[in-house]
PDB file of C-alpha atoms in Angstrom:
ATOM      1  CA  MET B1253       0.000   0.000   0.000  1.00 47.00           C
ATOM      2  CA  ALA B1254       1.383   3.419  -1.000  1.00 58.00           C
ATOM      3  CA  ARG B1255       2.180   5.465   2.067  1.00 74.00           C
ATOM      4  CA  SER B1256       2.349   9.242   2.110  1.00 88.00           C
ATOM      5  CA  GLU B1257       4.454  11.723   4.013  1.00 90.00           C
ATOM      6  CA  LEU B1258       1.244  12.962   5.637  1.00 92.00           C
ATOM      7  CA  GLY B1259       0.281   9.447   6.724  1.00 93.00           C
ATOM      8  CA  ASP B1260       3.750   8.713   8.086  1.00 93.00           C
ATOM      9  CA  TYR B1261       3.732  11.953  10.080  1.00 94.00           C
ATOM     10  CA  LEU B1262       0.289  11.302  11.571  1.00 94.00           C
ATOM     11  CA  SER B1263       1.255   7.747  12.512  1.00 93.00           C
ATOM     12  CA  ALA B1264       4.530   8.817  14.116  1.00 92.00           C
ATOM     13  CA  ARG B1265       2.942  11.615  16.140  1.00 92.00           C
ATOM     14  CA  ARG B1266       0.069   9.393  17.266  1.00 92.00           C
ATOM     15  CA  ALA B1267       2.549   6.838  18.611  1.00 91.00           C
ATOM     16  CA  GLN B1268       4.176   9.449  20.850  1.00 90.00           C
ATOM     17  CA  ILE B1269       1.068  10.596  22.727  1.00 90.00           C
ATOM     18  CA  GLY B1270      -0.247   8.592  25.653  1.00 86.00           C
ATOM     19  CA  PRO B1271      -3.976   8.499  26.392  1.00 86.00           C
ATOM     20  CA  GLY B1272      -3.429  10.274  29.692  1.00 84.00           C
ATOM     21  CA  GLU B1273      -2.027  13.311  27.850  1.00 85.00           C
ATOM     22  CA  VAL B1274      -5.384  13.841  26.122  1.00 83.00           C
ATOM     23  CA  ASN B1275      -7.569  12.891  29.104  1.00 82.00           C
ATOM     24  CA  LEU B1276      -8.477   9.440  27.800  1.00 82.00           C
ATOM     25  CA  PRO B1277      -8.462   6.290  29.951  1.00 78.00           C
ATOM     26  CA  GLY B1278      -5.350   4.173  29.551  1.00 69.00           C
ATOM     27  CA  THR B1279      -7.011   0.869  30.353  1.00 65.00           C
ATOM     28  CA  GLY B1280      -6.951  -2.174  28.118  1.00 66.00           C
ATOM     29  CA  HIS B1281      -4.190  -3.886  26.188  1.00 68.00           C
ATOM     30  CA  ARG B1282      -2.444  -1.746  23.569  1.00 72.00           C
ATOM     31  CA  ARG B1283      -0.507  -3.542  20.870  1.00 74.00           C
ATOM     32  CA  VAL B1284       1.409  -0.404  19.936  1.00 73.00           C
ATOM     33  CA  PRO B1285       2.471   2.650  21.960  1.00 77.00           C
ATOM     34  CA  GLY B1286       0.495   5.851  21.899  1.00 88.00           C
ATOM     35  CA  LEU B1287      -3.060   6.577  20.856  1.00 90.00           C
ATOM     36  CA  ARG B1288      -5.234   4.277  18.792  1.00 90.00           C
ATOM     37  CA  ARG B1289      -6.453   5.480  15.423  1.00 92.00           C
ATOM     38  CA  GLU B1290     -10.040   5.602  16.613  1.00 92.00           C
ATOM     39  CA  GLU B1291      -8.994   7.794  19.527  1.00 92.00           C
ATOM     40  CA  VAL B1292      -7.329  10.338  17.249  1.00 93.00           C
ATOM     41  CA  ALA B1293     -10.376  10.269  14.976  1.00 93.00           C
ATOM     42  CA  MET B1294     -12.664  10.935  17.934  1.00 93.00           C
ATOM     43  CA  LEU B1295     -10.494  13.793  19.215  1.00 92.00           C
ATOM     44  CA  ALA B1296     -10.362  15.372  15.743  1.00 93.00           C
ATOM     45  CA  GLY B1297     -14.068  14.870  15.062  1.00 93.00           C
ATOM     46  CA  VAL B1298     -13.633  12.759  11.919  1.00 93.00           C
ATOM     47  CA  SER B1299     -14.733   9.234  11.106  1.00 94.00           C
ATOM     48  CA  VAL B1300     -12.388   6.372  11.914  1.00 94.00           C
ATOM     49  CA  ASP B1301     -12.506   5.222   8.290  1.00 94.00           C
ATOM     50  CA  TYR B1302     -11.469   8.644   7.035  1.00 95.00           C
ATOM     51  CA  TYR B1303      -8.595   8.882   9.505  1.00 94.00           C
ATOM     52  CA  VAL B1304      -7.388   5.390   8.572  1.00 94.00           C
ATOM     53  CA  ARG B1305      -7.398   6.421   4.910  1.00 93.00           C
ATOM     54  CA  LEU B1306      -5.262   9.451   5.792  1.00 94.00           C
ATOM     55  CA  GLU B1307      -2.661   7.336   7.589  1.00 92.00           C
ATOM     56  CA  GLN B1308      -2.609   4.703   4.852  1.00 92.00           C
ATOM     57  CA  GLY B1309      -2.139   7.267   2.090  1.00 90.00           C
ATOM     58  CA  ARG B1310      -5.481   6.540   0.427  1.00 89.00           C
ATOM     59  CA  GLU B1311      -6.710  10.043   1.257  1.00 88.00           C
ATOM     60  CA  ARG B1312      -4.254  12.834   0.522  1.00 85.00           C
ATOM     61  CA  THR B1313      -6.337  16.011   0.341  1.00 87.00           C
ATOM     62  CA  PRO B1314      -7.793  16.795   3.772  1.00 92.00           C
ATOM     63  CA  SER B1315      -9.455  20.147   4.315  1.00 91.00           C
ATOM     64  CA  VAL B1316      -7.951  22.965   6.327  1.00 91.00           C
ATOM     65  CA  GLN B1317     -10.524  22.325   9.048  1.00 92.00           C
ATOM     66  CA  VAL B1318      -9.569  18.631   9.310  1.00 93.00           C
ATOM     67  CA  VAL B1319      -5.833  19.354   9.445  1.00 93.00           C
ATOM     68  CA  ASP B1320      -6.372  22.022  12.064  1.00 91.00           C
ATOM     69  CA  ALA B1321      -8.423  19.563  14.152  1.00 93.00           C
ATOM     70  CA  LEU B1322      -5.716  16.904  13.795  1.00 95.00           C
ATOM     71  CA  ALA B1323      -3.063  19.369  14.942  1.00 93.00           C
ATOM     72  CA  VAL B1324      -5.079  20.017  18.100  1.00 92.00           C
ATOM     73  CA  ALA B1325      -5.788  16.317  18.646  1.00 93.00           C
ATOM     74  CA  LEU B1326      -2.099  15.437  18.330  1.00 93.00           C
ATOM     75  CA  ARG B1327      -1.015  18.294  20.611  1.00 92.00           C
ATOM     76  CA  LEU B1328       1.329  19.757  18.003  1.00 91.00           C
ATOM     77  CA  ASP B1329       3.334  22.873  18.787  1.00 88.00           C
ATOM     78  CA  GLU B1330       3.528  25.704  16.255  1.00 86.00           C
ATOM     79  CA  ASP B1331       6.408  24.158  14.295  1.00 88.00           C
ATOM     80  CA  GLY B1332       4.687  20.765  14.254  1.00 90.00           C
ATOM     81  CA  ARG B1333       1.409  22.336  13.135  1.00 91.00           C
ATOM     82  CA  ARG B1334       3.152  24.203  10.326  1.00 89.00           C
ATOM     83  CA  HIS B1335       4.844  20.987   9.235  1.00 91.00           C
ATOM     84  CA  LEU B1336       1.508  19.120   9.256  1.00 93.00           C
ATOM     85  CA  PHE B1337      -0.097  21.733   7.024  1.00 92.00           C
ATOM     86  CA  ARG B1338       2.916  21.581   4.725  1.00 90.00           C
ATOM     87  CA  VAL B1339       2.891  17.791   4.262  1.00 90.00           C
ATOM     88  CA  ALA B1340      -0.887  17.967   3.763  1.00 91.00           C
ATOM     89  CA  GLY B1341      -0.271  20.289   0.810  1.00 88.00           C
ATOM     90  CA  LEU B1342      -2.037  23.226   2.449  1.00 88.00           C
ATOM     91  CA  SER B1343       0.840  25.695   2.670  1.00 76.00           C
ATOM     92  CA  PRO B1344       3.142  26.814  -0.116  1.00 62.00           C
ATOM     93  CA  ARG B1345       6.646  25.358  -0.218  1.00 57.00           C
ATOM     94  CA  PRO B1346       9.444  27.826  -0.954  1.00 54.00           C
ATOM     95  CA  ARG B1347      11.059  27.422  -4.334  1.00 52.00           C
ATOM     96  CA  VAL B1348      14.352  25.578  -3.947  1.00 48.00           C
ATOM     97  CA  ALA B1349      15.900  27.922  -6.496  1.00 46.00           C
ATOM     98  CA  ALA B1350      15.304  30.793  -4.074  1.00 44.00           C
ATOM     99  CA  ALA B1351      17.796  29.390  -1.587  1.00 52.00           C
ATOM    100  CA  ARG B1352      21.216  31.040  -1.875  1.00 65.00           C
ATOM    101  CA  ALA B1353      24.527  29.275  -1.336  1.00 76.00           C
ATOM    102  CA  HIS B1354      26.428  32.429  -0.375  1.00 87.00           C
ATOM    103  CA  VAL B1355      26.022  34.774   2.567  1.00 93.00           C
ATOM    104  CA  ASP B1356      25.332  38.474   2.182  1.00 92.00           C
ATOM    105  CA  PRO B1357      28.594  40.457   2.579  1.00 93.00           C
ATOM    106  CA  SER B1358      26.996  42.864   5.071  1.00 95.00           C
ATOM    107  CA  LEU B1359      26.035  39.919   7.300  1.00 95.00           C
ATOM    108  CA  LEU B1360      29.601  38.616   7.101  1.00 95.00           C
ATOM    109  CA  GLN B1361      30.846  42.036   8.216  1.00 96.00           C
ATOM    110  CA  LEU B1362      28.417  41.998  11.145  1.00 96.00           C
ATOM    111  CA  MET B1363      29.542  38.533  12.227  1.00 96.00           C
ATOM    112  CA  ALA B1364      33.190  39.574  12.039  1.00 94.00           C
ATOM    113  CA  ALA B1365      32.409  42.461  14.408  1.00 94.00           C
ATOM    114  CA  TRP B1366      31.493  39.986  17.183  1.00 93.00           C
ATOM    115  CA  PRO B1367      34.885  38.818  18.498  1.00 90.00           C
ATOM    116  CA  ASP B1368      33.348  37.352  21.669  1.00 90.00           C
ATOM    117  CA  ASN B1369      30.202  35.784  20.165  1.00 94.00           C
ATOM    118  CA  PRO B1370      30.465  32.663  17.998  1.00 96.00           C
ATOM    119  CA  ALA B1371      28.168  33.090  15.003  1.00 97.00           C
ATOM    120  CA  ILE B1372      27.373  30.791  12.092  1.00 97.00           C
ATOM    121  CA  VAL B1373      25.038  30.836   9.102  1.00 97.00           C
ATOM    122  CA  TYR B1374      23.706  27.543   7.796  1.00 96.00           C
ATOM    123  CA  ASN B1375      21.149  26.397   5.223  1.00 94.00           C
ATOM    124  CA  ARG B1376      18.258  23.893   5.321  1.00 92.00           C
ATOM    125  CA  ALA B1377      20.701  21.034   4.783  1.00 94.00           C
ATOM    126  CA  PHE B1378      22.642  22.285   7.850  1.00 96.00           C
ATOM    127  CA  ASP B1379      25.696  23.170   5.736  1.00 96.00           C
ATOM    128  CA  VAL B1380      27.649  25.914   7.513  1.00 97.00           C
ATOM    129  CA  LEU B1381      27.935  28.628   4.870  1.00 96.00           C
ATOM    130  CA  ALA B1382      29.790  31.137   7.042  1.00 96.00           C
ATOM    131  CA  SER B1383      31.310  31.379  10.518  1.00 96.00           C
ATOM    132  CA  ASN B1384      33.262  34.029  12.361  1.00 95.00           C
ATOM    133  CA  ALA B1385      36.702  33.457  13.880  1.00 93.00           C
ATOM    134  CA  ILE B1386      35.540  32.581  17.379  1.00 95.00           C
ATOM    135  CA  ALA B1387      32.970  30.121  15.981  1.00 96.00           C
ATOM    136  CA  ASP B1388      35.765  28.425  14.059  1.00 95.00           C
ATOM    137  CA  ALA B1389      37.694  28.217  17.317  1.00 94.00           C
ATOM    138  CA  LEU B1390      34.667  26.840  19.195  1.00 96.00           C
ATOM    139  CA  PHE B1391      34.166  24.100  16.592  1.00 96.00           C
ATOM    140  CA  HIS B1392      37.894  23.266  16.443  1.00 94.00           C
ATOM    141  CA  ALA B1393      38.214  24.646  12.872  1.00 93.00           C
ATOM    142  CA  TRP B1394      35.697  22.090  11.567  1.00 95.00           C
ATOM    143  CA  PRO B1395      38.088  19.110  11.188  1.00 94.00           C
ATOM    144  CA  HIS B1396      35.367  16.581  10.373  1.00 94.00           C
ATOM    145  CA  SER B1397      32.793  18.441   8.271  1.00 95.00           C
ATOM    146  CA  HIS B1398      31.197  21.823   7.638  1.00 96.00           C
ATOM    147  CA  ASN B1399      27.793  20.152   7.837  1.00 97.00           C
ATOM    148  CA  LEU B1400      26.325  20.313  11.345  1.00 97.00           C
ATOM    149  CA  MET B1401      24.337  17.085  10.922  1.00 97.00           C
ATOM    150  CA  HIS B1402      27.515  15.218   9.996  1.00 98.00           C
ATOM    151  CA  VAL B1403      29.301  16.834  12.934  1.00 97.00           C
ATOM    152  CA  VAL B1404      26.645  15.603  15.366  1.00 97.00           C
ATOM    153  CA  PHE B1405      26.101  12.101  13.976  1.00 98.00           C
ATOM    154  CA  THR B1406      29.269  10.958  12.215  1.00 97.00           C
ATOM    155  CA  ASP B1407      32.105  12.672  14.114  1.00 96.00           C
ATOM    156  CA  PRO B1408      33.176  10.385  17.011  1.00 94.00           C
ATOM    157  CA  ALA B1409      34.364  13.435  18.948  1.00 95.00           C
ATOM    158  CA  ALA B1410      30.859  14.929  18.983  1.00 97.00           C
ATOM    159  CA  ARG B1411      29.730  12.857  21.966  1.00 96.00           C
ATOM    160  CA  VAL B1412      32.450  14.497  24.050  1.00 96.00           C
ATOM    161  CA  PHE B1413      32.186  17.975  22.501  1.00 97.00           C
ATOM    162  CA  TYR B1414      28.412  18.156  23.080  1.00 97.00           C
ATOM    163  CA  ARG B1415      27.963  17.359  26.767  1.00 96.00           C
ATOM    164  CA  ASP B1416      24.238  16.714  26.183  1.00 95.00           C
ATOM    165  CA  TRP B1417      24.692  14.838  22.927  1.00 96.00           C
ATOM    166  CA  HIS B1418      21.347  12.998  22.994  1.00 96.00           C
ATOM    167  CA  GLU B1419      19.403  16.237  23.403  1.00 94.00           C
ATOM    168  CA  VAL B1420      21.449  17.944  20.688  1.00 95.00           C
ATOM    169  CA  ALA B1421      20.850  14.965  18.381  1.00 96.00           C
ATOM    170  CA  ARG B1422      17.062  15.058  18.907  1.00 94.00           C
ATOM    171  CA  ASN B1423      16.843  18.799  18.326  1.00 94.00           C
ATOM    172  CA  SER B1424      19.079  18.614  15.259  1.00 95.00           C
ATOM    173  CA  VAL B1425      16.939  15.963  13.575  1.00 96.00           C
ATOM    174  CA  ALA B1426      13.750  17.879  14.386  1.00 94.00           C
ATOM    175  CA  GLY B1427      15.215  21.016  12.792  1.00 93.00           C
ATOM    176  CA  PHE B1428      16.458  19.075   9.772  1.00 95.00           C
ATOM    177  CA  ARG B1429      12.962  17.570   9.340  1.00 93.00           C
ATOM    178  CA  LEU B1430      11.457  21.064   9.329  1.00 89.00           C
ATOM    179  CA  GLY B1431      13.850  22.151   6.568  1.00 88.00           C
ATOM    180  CA  TYR B1432      13.126  18.960   4.637  1.00 90.00           C
ATOM    181  CA  GLY B1433       9.409  19.714   4.841  1.00 86.00           C
ATOM    182  CA  GLU B1434       9.981  23.189   3.421  1.00 84.00           C
ATOM    183  CA  ALA B1435      12.026  21.967   0.456  1.00 85.00           C
ATOM    184  CA  PRO B1436      11.829  18.161   0.058  1.00 84.00           C
ATOM    185  CA  GLY B1437      13.095  18.394  -3.514  1.00 84.00           C
ATOM    186  CA  ASP B1438      16.323  20.182  -2.555  1.00 88.00           C
ATOM    187  CA  PRO B1439      19.073  17.881  -3.879  1.00 90.00           C
ATOM    188  CA  ARG B1440      21.520  18.827  -1.124  1.00 92.00           C
ATOM    189  CA  ILE B1441      18.989  18.018   1.612  1.00 93.00           C
ATOM    190  CA  GLN B1442      18.283  14.692  -0.093  1.00 94.00           C
ATOM    191  CA  GLN B1443      22.011  13.942  -0.296  1.00 95.00           C
ATOM    192  CA  VAL B1444      22.617  14.680   3.391  1.00 96.00           C
ATOM    193  CA  LEU B1445      19.553  12.620   4.320  1.00 97.00           C
ATOM    194  CA  ARG B1446      20.767   9.610   2.319  1.00 96.00           C
ATOM    195  CA  GLU B1447      24.238   9.837   3.860  1.00 97.00           C
ATOM    196  CA  LEU B1448      22.940  10.063   7.416  1.00 97.00           C
ATOM    197  CA  LEU B1449      20.453   7.215   6.994  1.00 97.00           C
ATOM    198  CA  ALA B1450      23.288   5.049   5.685  1.00 97.00           C
ATOM    199  CA  ASP B1451      25.938   6.090   8.207  1.00 96.00           C
ATOM    200  CA  SER B1452      24.115   6.620  11.512  1.00 97.00           C
ATOM    201  CA  ARG B1453      21.708   4.240  13.214  1.00 97.00           C
ATOM    202  CA  GLU B1454      20.892   6.917  15.808  1.00 97.00           C
ATOM    203  CA  PHE B1455      19.910   9.371  13.082  1.00 98.00           C
ATOM    204  CA  ALA B1456      17.694   6.770  11.378  1.00 97.00           C
ATOM    205  CA  GLU B1457      15.891   6.054  14.653  1.00 96.00           C
ATOM    206  CA  LEU B1458      15.292   9.736  15.365  1.00 96.00           C
ATOM    207  CA  TRP B1459      14.253  10.422  11.758  1.00 96.00           C
ATOM    208  CA  ALA B1460      11.547   7.754  12.088  1.00 93.00           C
ATOM    209  CA  ARG B1461       9.961   9.774  14.929  1.00 92.00           C
ATOM    210  CA  HIS B1462       8.961  12.562  12.486  1.00 92.00           C
ATOM    211  CA  ASP B1463       9.700  15.309  15.024  1.00 91.00           C
ATOM    212  CA  ALA B1464       9.606  18.717  13.308  1.00 89.00           C
ATOM    213  CA  ARG B1465      10.792  21.642  15.381  1.00 87.00           C
ATOM    214  CA  GLY B1466      12.790  24.761  14.635  1.00 83.00           C
ATOM    215  CA  LYS B1467      15.649  26.081  16.701  1.00 76.00           C
ATOM    216  CA  ALA B1468      14.789  28.620  19.375  1.00 67.00           C
ATOM    217  CA  LEU B1469      16.385  30.119  22.467  1.00 63.00           C
ATOM    218  CA  GLU B1470      18.235  27.288  24.161  1.00 84.00           C
ATOM    219  CA  ARG B1471      21.364  26.515  26.129  1.00 90.00           C
ATOM    220  CA  LYS B1472      24.089  24.195  24.928  1.00 93.00           C
ATOM    221  CA  ARG B1473      26.879  22.709  26.994  1.00 95.00           C
ATOM    222  CA  PHE B1474      30.231  22.137  25.297  1.00 97.00           C
ATOM    223  CA  ARG B1475      33.478  20.528  26.378  1.00 96.00           C
ATOM    224  CA  HIS B1476      36.304  22.228  24.481  1.00 95.00           C
ATOM    225  CA  ASP B1477      39.837  20.849  24.220  1.00 92.00           C
ATOM    226  CA  GLN B1478      41.485  24.208  24.933  1.00 92.00           C
ATOM    227  CA  VAL B1479      39.199  26.133  27.276  1.00 94.00           C
ATOM    228  CA  GLY B1480      37.235  23.396  29.052  1.00 94.00           C
ATOM    229  CA  SER B1481      33.496  23.414  29.715  1.00 95.00           C
ATOM    230  CA  LEU B1482      31.211  26.142  28.403  1.00 95.00           C
ATOM    231  CA  THR B1483      27.474  26.695  28.761  1.00 96.00           C
ATOM    232  CA  LEU B1484      26.280  29.015  26.004  1.00 96.00           C
ATOM    233  CA  THR B1485      22.884  30.427  25.106  1.00 95.00           C
ATOM    234  CA  MET B1486      22.073  30.386  21.422  1.00 94.00           C
ATOM    235  CA  GLN B1487      19.726  32.689  19.540  1.00 93.00           C
ATOM    236  CA  THR B1488      18.510  31.745  16.066  1.00 92.00           C
ATOM    237  CA  PHE B1489      17.332  34.190  13.404  1.00 92.00           C
ATOM    238  CA  ASP B1490      15.950  33.724   9.902  1.00 90.00           C
ATOM    239  CA  VAL B1491      18.048  35.544   7.298  1.00 91.00           C
ATOM    240  CA  ARG B1492      15.269  37.469   5.589  1.00 84.00           C
ATOM    241  CA  SER B1493      17.369  38.358   2.547  1.00 82.00           C
ATOM    242  CA  SER B1494      18.192  34.685   1.891  1.00 86.00           C
ATOM    243  CA  PRO B1495      15.245  32.284   2.443  1.00 82.00           C
ATOM    244  CA  GLY B1496      16.429  28.991   3.883  1.00 86.00           C
ATOM    245  CA  GLN B1497      19.414  30.486   5.731  1.00 92.00           C
ATOM    246  CA  GLU B1498      19.554  30.847   9.516  1.00 93.00           C
ATOM    247  CA  LEU B1499      21.940  32.823  11.703  1.00 96.00           C
ATOM    248  CA  VAL B1500      22.896  31.352  15.083  1.00 96.00           C
ATOM    249  CA  VAL B1501      24.678  33.508  17.679  1.00 96.00           C
ATOM    250  CA  TYR B1502      26.059  32.160  20.970  1.00 96.00           C
ATOM    251  CA  HIS B1503      26.755  34.088  24.137  1.00 95.00           C
ATOM    252  CA  ALA B1504      27.679  33.339  27.747  1.00 95.00           C
ATOM    253  CA  GLU B1505      26.203  34.674  30.967  1.00 94.00           C
ATOM    254  CA  PRO B1506      28.193  37.771  32.068  1.00 93.00           C
ATOM    255  CA  GLY B1507      30.534  37.039  34.950  1.00 93.00           C
ATOM    256  CA  SER B1508      30.257  33.274  34.563  1.00 95.00           C
ATOM    257  CA  THR B1509      33.087  30.817  34.131  1.00 95.00           C
ATOM    258  CA  SER B1510      31.711  30.178  30.646  1.00 95.00           C
ATOM    259  CA  ASN B1511      32.121  33.864  29.869  1.00 94.00           C
ATOM    260  CA  GLU B1512      35.748  33.709  30.945  1.00 94.00           C
ATOM    261  CA  ALA B1513      36.256  30.583  28.831  1.00 93.00           C
ATOM    262  CA  LEU B1514      34.655  32.319  25.856  1.00 93.00           C
ATOM    263  CA  LYS B1515      36.965  35.318  26.255  1.00 91.00           C
ATOM    264  CA  LEU B1516      39.955  32.964  26.319  1.00 92.00           C
ATOM    265  CA  LEU B1517      38.625  31.268  23.206  1.00 92.00           C
ATOM    266  CA  GLY B1518      38.330  34.671  21.526  1.00 88.00           C
ATOM    267  CA  SER B1519      41.947  35.446  22.422  1.00 89.00           C
ATOM    268  CA  LEU B1520      43.068  32.136  20.959  1.00 83.00           C
ATOM    269  CA  ALA B1521      41.080  32.844  17.807  1.00 81.00           C
ATOM    270  CA  ALA B1522      42.678  36.287  17.476  1.00 80.00           C
ATOM    271  CA  SER B1523      46.151  34.823  17.973  1.00 76.00           C
ATOM    272  CA  THR B1524      45.477  32.206  15.298  1.00 71.00           C
ATOM    273  CA  ARG B1525      44.233  34.875  12.904  1.00 67.00           C
ATOM    274  CA  GLN B1526      47.296  37.081  13.494  1.00 63.00           C
ATOM    275  CA  GLY B1527      49.651  34.157  13.019  1.00 58.00           C
ATOM    276  CA  SER B1528      48.137  33.072   9.721  1.00 54.00           C
TER     277      SER B1528
END
């Protein structure tokens, strides 16, 4: 039976919600984790047969009202809701041709003016298109790859570098899924996806969850070879002039040991730049 991206997403999200989360009794034997199809249908106010057809790919054109009801029933956050509408064909996908492979020179100048704040720009495939000097120092001059997904999942050093590797891995896959939903025909995204599915069992398992979530304000804990442990807050911004690009800027809490470590890292980056 031909599956659909919509059906796969509904099935994956249904499996991750327990009946107690939606005020349903959890009694009785359940062959699979999560909600039953009939429970999702009831919560969304659609017939069981119709919902089954959606999951099985036999129905591919649900109405806006149905998709909105399913988003509520499945307790989707804003990113998840947007992804559901996208895979249901109810929101326009950006043209892949609109994505730019280079970074605006004025943004590069701005990043260079932040000697104490690591900053990177990456695309939907998580290729790092630009980074300032202190970001290069933070990521050890990118010895493994300039693709963040490859850094997380195929660099053996990543599990030491990212002190909360499992959390970073989950968030990375959810962000990659969101970019994939925006431009599934992008050949670079497809290439990275194929490579990760072939090279990383952990990625394949997380990809099967169908989490779709953009980056937001969050803290990341690093263990750096030269300056030790750092806890940095990251802010993520869409690059309006280049659809598909995102700017990430890291900073440390003033007066913290992480701030001191970041200043030392900036000094090392400046010394490297002067010596080159």
